[in-house]
Short mmCIF file of C-alpha atoms and ligand atoms in Angstrom, two decimals:
data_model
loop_
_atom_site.label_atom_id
_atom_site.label_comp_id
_atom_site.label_asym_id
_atom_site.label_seq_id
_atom_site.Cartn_x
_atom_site.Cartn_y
_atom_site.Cartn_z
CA UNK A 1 -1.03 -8.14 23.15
CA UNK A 2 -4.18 -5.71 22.83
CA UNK A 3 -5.16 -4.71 19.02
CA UNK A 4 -3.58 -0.91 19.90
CA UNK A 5 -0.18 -2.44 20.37
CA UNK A 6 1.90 -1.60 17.36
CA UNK A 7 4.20 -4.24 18.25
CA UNK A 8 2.00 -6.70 17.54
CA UNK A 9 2.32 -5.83 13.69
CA UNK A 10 5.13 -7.84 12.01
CA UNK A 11 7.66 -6.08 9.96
CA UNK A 12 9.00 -7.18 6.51
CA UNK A 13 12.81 -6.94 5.62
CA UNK A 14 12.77 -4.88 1.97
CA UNK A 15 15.76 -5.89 -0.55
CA UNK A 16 17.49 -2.66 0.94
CA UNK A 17 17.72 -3.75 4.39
CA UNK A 18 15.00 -1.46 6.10
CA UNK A 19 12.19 -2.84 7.51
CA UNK A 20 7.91 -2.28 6.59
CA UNK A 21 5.28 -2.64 9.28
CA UNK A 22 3.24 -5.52 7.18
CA UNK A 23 -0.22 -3.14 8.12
CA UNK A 24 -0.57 0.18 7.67
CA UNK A 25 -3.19 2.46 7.04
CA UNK A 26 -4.38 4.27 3.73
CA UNK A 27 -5.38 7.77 3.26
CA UNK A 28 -7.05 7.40 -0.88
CA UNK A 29 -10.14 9.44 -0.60
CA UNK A 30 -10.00 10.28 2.69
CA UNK A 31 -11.10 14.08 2.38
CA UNK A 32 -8.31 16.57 2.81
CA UNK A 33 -10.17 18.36 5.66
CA UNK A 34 -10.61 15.02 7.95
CA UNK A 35 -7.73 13.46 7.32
CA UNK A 36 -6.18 14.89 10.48
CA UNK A 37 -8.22 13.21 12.69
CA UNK A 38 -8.93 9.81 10.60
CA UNK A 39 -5.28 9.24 10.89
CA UNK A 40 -4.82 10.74 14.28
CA UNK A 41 -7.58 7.80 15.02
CA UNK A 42 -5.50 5.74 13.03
CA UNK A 43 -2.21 5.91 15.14
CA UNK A 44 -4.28 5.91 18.19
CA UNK A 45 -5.48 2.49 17.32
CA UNK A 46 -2.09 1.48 16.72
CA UNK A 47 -1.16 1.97 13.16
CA UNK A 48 2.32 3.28 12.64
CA UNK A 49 2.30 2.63 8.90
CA UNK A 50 0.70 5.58 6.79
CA UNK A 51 0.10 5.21 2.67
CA UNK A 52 -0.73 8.32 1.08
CA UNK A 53 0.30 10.38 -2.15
CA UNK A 54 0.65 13.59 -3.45
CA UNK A 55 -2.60 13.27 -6.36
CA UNK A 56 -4.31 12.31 -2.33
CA UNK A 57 -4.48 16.28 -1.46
CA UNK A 58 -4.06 15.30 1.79
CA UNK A 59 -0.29 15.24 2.69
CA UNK A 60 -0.60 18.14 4.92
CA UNK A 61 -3.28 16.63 7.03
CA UNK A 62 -1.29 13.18 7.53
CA UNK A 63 1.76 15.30 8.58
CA UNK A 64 -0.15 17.65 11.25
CA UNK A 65 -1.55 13.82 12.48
CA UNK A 66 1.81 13.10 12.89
CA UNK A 67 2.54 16.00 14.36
CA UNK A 68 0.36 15.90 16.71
CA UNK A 69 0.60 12.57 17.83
CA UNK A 70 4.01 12.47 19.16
CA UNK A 71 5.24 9.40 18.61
CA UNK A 72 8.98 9.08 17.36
CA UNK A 73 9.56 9.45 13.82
CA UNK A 74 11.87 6.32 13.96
CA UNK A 75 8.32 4.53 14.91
CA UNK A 76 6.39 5.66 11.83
CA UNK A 77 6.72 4.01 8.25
CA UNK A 78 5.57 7.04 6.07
CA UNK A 79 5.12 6.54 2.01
CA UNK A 80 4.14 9.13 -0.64
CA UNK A 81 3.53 8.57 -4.45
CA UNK A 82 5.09 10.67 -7.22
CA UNK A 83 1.71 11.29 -9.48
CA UNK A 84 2.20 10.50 -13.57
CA UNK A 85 2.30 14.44 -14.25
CA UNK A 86 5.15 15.00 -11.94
CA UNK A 87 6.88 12.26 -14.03
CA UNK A 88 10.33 13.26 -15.39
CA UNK A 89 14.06 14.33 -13.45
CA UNK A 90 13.03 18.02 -12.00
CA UNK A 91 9.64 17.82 -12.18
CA UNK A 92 10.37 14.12 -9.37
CA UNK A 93 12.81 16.14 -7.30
CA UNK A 94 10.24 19.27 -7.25
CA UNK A 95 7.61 16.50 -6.37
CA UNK A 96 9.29 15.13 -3.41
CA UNK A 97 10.34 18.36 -2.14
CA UNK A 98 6.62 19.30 -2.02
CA UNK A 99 5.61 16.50 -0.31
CA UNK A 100 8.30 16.45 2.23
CA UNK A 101 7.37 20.35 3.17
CA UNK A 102 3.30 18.87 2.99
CA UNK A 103 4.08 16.09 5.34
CA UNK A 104 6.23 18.06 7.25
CA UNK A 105 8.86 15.39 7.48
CA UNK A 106 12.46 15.53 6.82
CA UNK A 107 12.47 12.05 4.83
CA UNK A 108 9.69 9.73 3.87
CA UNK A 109 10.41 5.91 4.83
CA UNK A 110 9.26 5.00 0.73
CA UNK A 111 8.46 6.99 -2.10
CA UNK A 112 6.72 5.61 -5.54
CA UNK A 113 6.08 5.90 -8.81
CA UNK A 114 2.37 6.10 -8.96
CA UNK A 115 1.85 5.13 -12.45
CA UNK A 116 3.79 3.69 -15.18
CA UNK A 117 1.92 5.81 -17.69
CA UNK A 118 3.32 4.35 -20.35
CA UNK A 119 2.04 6.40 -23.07
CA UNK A 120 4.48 9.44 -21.12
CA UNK A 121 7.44 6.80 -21.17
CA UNK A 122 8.98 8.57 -18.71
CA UNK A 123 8.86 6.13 -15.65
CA UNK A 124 12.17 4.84 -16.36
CA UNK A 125 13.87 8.55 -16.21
CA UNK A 126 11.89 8.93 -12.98
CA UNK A 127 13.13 5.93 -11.56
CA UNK A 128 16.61 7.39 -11.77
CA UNK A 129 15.84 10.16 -10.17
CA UNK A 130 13.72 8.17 -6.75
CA UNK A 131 17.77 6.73 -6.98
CA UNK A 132 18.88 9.78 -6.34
CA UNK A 133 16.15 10.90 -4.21
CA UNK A 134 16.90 7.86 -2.32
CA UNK A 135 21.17 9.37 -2.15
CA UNK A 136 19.59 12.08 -0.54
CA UNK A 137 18.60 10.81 1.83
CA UNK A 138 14.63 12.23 1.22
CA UNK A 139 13.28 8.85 1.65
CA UNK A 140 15.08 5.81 2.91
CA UNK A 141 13.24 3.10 0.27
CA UNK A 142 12.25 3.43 -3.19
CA UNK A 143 9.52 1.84 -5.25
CA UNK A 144 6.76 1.17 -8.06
CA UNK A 145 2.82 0.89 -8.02
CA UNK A 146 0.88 -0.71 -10.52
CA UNK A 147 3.48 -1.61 -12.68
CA UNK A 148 3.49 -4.46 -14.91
CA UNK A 149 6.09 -7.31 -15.61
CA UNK A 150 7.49 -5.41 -18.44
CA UNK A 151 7.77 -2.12 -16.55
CA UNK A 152 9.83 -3.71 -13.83
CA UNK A 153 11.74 -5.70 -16.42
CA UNK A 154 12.96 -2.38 -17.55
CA UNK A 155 13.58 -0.54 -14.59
CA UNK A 156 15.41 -3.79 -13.05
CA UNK A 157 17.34 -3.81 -16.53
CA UNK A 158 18.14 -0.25 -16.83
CA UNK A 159 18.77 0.90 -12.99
CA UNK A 160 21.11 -0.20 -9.95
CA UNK A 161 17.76 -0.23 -7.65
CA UNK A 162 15.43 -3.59 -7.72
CA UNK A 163 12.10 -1.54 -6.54
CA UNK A 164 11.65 -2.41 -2.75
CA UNK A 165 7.96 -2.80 -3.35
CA UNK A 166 5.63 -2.77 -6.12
CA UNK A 167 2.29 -1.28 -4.97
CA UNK A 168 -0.89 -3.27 -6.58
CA UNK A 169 -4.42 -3.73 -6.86
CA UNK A 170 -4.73 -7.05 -5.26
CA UNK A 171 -7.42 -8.68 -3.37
CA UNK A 172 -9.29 -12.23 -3.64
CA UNK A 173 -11.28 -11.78 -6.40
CA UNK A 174 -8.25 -10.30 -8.27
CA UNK A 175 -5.32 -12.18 -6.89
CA UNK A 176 -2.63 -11.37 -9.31
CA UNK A 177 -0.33 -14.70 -8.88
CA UNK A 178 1.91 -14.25 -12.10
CA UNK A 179 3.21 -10.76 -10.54
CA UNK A 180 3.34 -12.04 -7.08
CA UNK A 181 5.56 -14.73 -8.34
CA UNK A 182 7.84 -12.40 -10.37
CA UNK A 183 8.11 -10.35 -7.21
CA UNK A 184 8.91 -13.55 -5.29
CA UNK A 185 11.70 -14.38 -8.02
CA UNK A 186 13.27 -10.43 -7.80
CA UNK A 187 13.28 -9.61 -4.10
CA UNK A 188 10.17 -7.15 -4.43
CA UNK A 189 7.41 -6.96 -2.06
CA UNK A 190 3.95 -7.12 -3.06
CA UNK A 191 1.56 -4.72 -1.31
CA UNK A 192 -1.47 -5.08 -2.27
CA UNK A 193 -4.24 -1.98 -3.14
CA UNK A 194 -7.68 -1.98 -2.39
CA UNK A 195 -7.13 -5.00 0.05
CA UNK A 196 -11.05 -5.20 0.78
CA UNK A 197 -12.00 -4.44 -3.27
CA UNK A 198 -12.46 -0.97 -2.58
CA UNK A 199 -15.56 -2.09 -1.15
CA UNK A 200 -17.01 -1.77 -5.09
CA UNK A 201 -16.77 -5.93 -4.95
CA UNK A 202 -18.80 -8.15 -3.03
CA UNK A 203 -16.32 -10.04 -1.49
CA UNK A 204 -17.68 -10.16 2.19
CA UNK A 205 -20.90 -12.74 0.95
CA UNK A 206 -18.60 -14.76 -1.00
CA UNK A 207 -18.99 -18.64 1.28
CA UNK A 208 -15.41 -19.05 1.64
CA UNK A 209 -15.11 -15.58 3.46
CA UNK A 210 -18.68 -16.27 5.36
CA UNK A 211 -17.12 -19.84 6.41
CA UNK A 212 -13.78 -18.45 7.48
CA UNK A 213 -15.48 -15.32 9.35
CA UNK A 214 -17.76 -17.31 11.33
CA UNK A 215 -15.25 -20.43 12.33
CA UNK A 216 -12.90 -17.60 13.74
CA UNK A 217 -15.60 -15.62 15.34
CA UNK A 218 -14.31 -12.44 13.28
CA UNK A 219 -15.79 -10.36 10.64
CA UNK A 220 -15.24 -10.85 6.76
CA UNK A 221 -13.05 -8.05 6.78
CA UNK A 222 -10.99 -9.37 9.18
CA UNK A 223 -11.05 -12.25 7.46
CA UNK A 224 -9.71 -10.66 3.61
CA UNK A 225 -6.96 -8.95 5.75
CA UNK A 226 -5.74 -11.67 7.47
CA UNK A 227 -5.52 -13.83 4.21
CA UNK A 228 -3.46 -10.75 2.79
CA UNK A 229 -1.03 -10.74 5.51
CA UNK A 230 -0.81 -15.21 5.68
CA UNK A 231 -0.17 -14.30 1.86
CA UNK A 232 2.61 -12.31 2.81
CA UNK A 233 1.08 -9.08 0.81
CA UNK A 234 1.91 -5.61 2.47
CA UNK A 235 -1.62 -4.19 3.26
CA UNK A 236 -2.84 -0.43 4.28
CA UNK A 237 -7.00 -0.65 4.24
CA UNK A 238 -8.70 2.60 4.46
CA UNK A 239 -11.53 3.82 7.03
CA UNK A 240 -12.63 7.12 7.86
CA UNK A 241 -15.09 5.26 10.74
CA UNK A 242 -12.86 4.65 13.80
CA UNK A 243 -14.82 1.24 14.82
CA UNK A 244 -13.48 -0.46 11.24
CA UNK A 245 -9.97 1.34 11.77
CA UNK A 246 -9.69 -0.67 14.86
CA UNK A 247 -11.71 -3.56 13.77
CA UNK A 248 -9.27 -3.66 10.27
CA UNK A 249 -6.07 -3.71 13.19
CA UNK A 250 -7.15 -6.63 15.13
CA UNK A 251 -5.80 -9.42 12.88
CA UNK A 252 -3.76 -10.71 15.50
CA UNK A 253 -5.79 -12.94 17.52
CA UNK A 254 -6.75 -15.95 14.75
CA UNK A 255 -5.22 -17.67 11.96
CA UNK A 256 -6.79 -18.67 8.74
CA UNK A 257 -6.43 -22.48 8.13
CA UNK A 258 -4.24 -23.80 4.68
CA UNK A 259 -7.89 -24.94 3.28
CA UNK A 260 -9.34 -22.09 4.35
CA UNK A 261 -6.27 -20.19 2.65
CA UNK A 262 -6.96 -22.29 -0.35
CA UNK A 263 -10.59 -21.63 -0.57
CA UNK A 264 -10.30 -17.73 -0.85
CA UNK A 265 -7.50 -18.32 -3.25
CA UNK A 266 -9.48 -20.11 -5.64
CA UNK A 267 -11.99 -16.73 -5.52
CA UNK A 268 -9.46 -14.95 -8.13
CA UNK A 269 -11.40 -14.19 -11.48
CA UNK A 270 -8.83 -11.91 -12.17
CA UNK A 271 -11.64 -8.85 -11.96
CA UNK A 272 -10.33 -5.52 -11.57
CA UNK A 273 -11.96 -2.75 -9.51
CA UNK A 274 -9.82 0.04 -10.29
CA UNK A 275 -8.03 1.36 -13.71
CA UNK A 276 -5.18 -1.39 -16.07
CA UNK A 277 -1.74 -0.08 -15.71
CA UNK A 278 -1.44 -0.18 -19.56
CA UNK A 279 -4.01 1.99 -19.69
CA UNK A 280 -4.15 5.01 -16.90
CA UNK A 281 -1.87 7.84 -18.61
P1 NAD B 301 -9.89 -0.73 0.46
O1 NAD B 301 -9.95 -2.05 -0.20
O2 NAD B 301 -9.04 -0.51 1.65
O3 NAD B 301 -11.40 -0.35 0.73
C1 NAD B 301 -11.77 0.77 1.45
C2 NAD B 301 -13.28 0.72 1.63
O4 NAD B 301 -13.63 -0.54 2.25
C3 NAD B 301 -13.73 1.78 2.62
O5 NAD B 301 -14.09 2.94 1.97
C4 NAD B 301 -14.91 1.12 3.29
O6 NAD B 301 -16.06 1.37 2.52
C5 NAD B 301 -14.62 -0.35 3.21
N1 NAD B 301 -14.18 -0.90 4.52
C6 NAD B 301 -13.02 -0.63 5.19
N2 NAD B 301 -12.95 -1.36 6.31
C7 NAD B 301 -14.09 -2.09 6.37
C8 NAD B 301 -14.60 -3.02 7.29
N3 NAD B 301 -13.91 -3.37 8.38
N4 NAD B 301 -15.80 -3.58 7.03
C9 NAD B 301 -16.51 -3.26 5.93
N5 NAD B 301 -16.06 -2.39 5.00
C10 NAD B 301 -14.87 -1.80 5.22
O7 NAD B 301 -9.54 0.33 -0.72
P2 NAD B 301 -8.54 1.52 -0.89
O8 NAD B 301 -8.71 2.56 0.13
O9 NAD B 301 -8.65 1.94 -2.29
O10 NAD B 301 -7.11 0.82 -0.71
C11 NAD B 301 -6.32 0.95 0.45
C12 NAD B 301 -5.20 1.92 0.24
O11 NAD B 301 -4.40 1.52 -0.88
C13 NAD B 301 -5.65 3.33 -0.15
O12 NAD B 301 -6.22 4.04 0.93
C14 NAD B 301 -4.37 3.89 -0.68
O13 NAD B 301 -3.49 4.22 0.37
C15 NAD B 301 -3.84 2.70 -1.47
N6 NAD B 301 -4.25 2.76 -2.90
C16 NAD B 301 -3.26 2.87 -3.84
C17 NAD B 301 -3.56 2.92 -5.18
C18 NAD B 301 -2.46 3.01 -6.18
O14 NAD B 301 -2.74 3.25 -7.36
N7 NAD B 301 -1.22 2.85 -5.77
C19 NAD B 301 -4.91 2.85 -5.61
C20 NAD B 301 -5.90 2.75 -4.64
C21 NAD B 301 -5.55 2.68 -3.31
#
């Protein structure tokens, strides 16, 4: 298998039955007027699995990507975000009508809550509305992002839907084990923001990453990713240079050791890079 053959991604069953390519590619700051051809060089390397969201601005350059490219929608895993001020019962089915015409697409394979904005307190009302998104068939899977144990305790409580996935900020040096676990207990699959620390943490000179990189023969990137997908995280890194797009697709070819697992586990210091949950409103 070459690092451009899509096949060579595995797929994760969600609680709903349809299946996730494990490695996508991310669109977050990737500049409205490039993001045509950053994810046309995306899907040219190989990727088939595209994260982006409306607050992104750049829905309708993913969707002419995928327009150009081709390839059969069955073969593409597409997911959009509802953003916190879209949050409510019309304002969600507005949202995802929007997108859809952005993108282009008749469904989207997953569509999330962005936010639990908490202070709104409206996730809960726009969960029941991704249900019925979901009925209409406007995207097959539904989900969360950055939502906390109690904010999936009460969607789980108050719902028929389990979230297929809850979207995080997750990466060695913030590891989040107490949600992964929940999400191991409640059939929800972790994928994991900022993979590579958003590139604001300096995880790539950290020894167990060095150690790893060199004994495989493969860069530290390479390296973070691969521990993300041995973790079993869902993980979508973001370029805009095509060398690292293909470079962050060729996890294929080595496998990280359990000590070597172990070692970048015991990085987590539970440091953030991006915004608390609690907190972003
Ligand atoms: P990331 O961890 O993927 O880091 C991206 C940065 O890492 C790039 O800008 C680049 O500087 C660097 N990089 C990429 N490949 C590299 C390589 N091979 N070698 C060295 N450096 C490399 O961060 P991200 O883009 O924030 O996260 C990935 C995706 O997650 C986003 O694009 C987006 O789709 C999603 N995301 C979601 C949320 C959310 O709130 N749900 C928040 C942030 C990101």
């Amino acid at each position: 298998m070459t690092s451009t053959d899509p096949t060579s991604v595995p797929t994760i069953t969600l609680n709903d039955g349809h299946t996730i390519p494990q490695l996508g590619f991310g669109v977050f700051l990737v500049d409205p007027h490039e993001a045509e051809r950053i994810v046309s060089d995306a899907l040219e390397a190989g990727y088939r699995h595209i994260d982006t969201a409306a607050i992104y601005k750049n829905e309708e350059g993913v969707g002419r990507a995928i327009a150009a490219s081709g390839i059969p929608r069955e073969e593409l895993f597409i997911t959009t975000k509802l953003f916190n001020t879209d949050q409510g019962t019309d304002t969600a089915h507005a949202a995802i009508d929007l997108s859809l015409s952005k993108l282009g697409l008749d469904y989207v394979d997953l569509y999330l809550i962005h936010w639990p904005t908490p202070k709104r307190d409206l996730y809960l009302e726009s969960w029941l509305a991704l249900e019925q998104i979901r009925d209409a068939g406007k995207s097959r899977s539904i989900g969360v992002s950055n939502f906390q144990l109690d904010h999936l305790q009460r969607v789980i409580d108050g719902s028929n839907t389990v979230p297929a996935v809850n979207q995080i900020e997750l990466h060695p040096a913030f590891s989040q084990p107490a949600l992964r676990a929940f999400h191991r207990k409640n059939g929800i699959e972790t994928e994991a923001w900022g993979p590579l620390g958003q590139g604001k943490y300096d995880l790539f000179d950290l020894q167990p990453i060095q150690d790893a990189a060199k004994a495989h023969d493969v860069t530290p990137a390479q390296v973070v990713l691969r521990w993300h997908l041995q973790l079993g995280n869902i993980v979508f890194p973001k370029s805009n240079s095509k060398e690292r797009i293909a470079e962050n697709f060729n996890l294929f070819g080595f496998e990280l050791t359990e000590l070597e697992m172990s070692a970048i586990d015991a990085l987590d210091e539970g440091k953030r890079v991006g915004g608390h949950p609690d907190e972003v409103n």
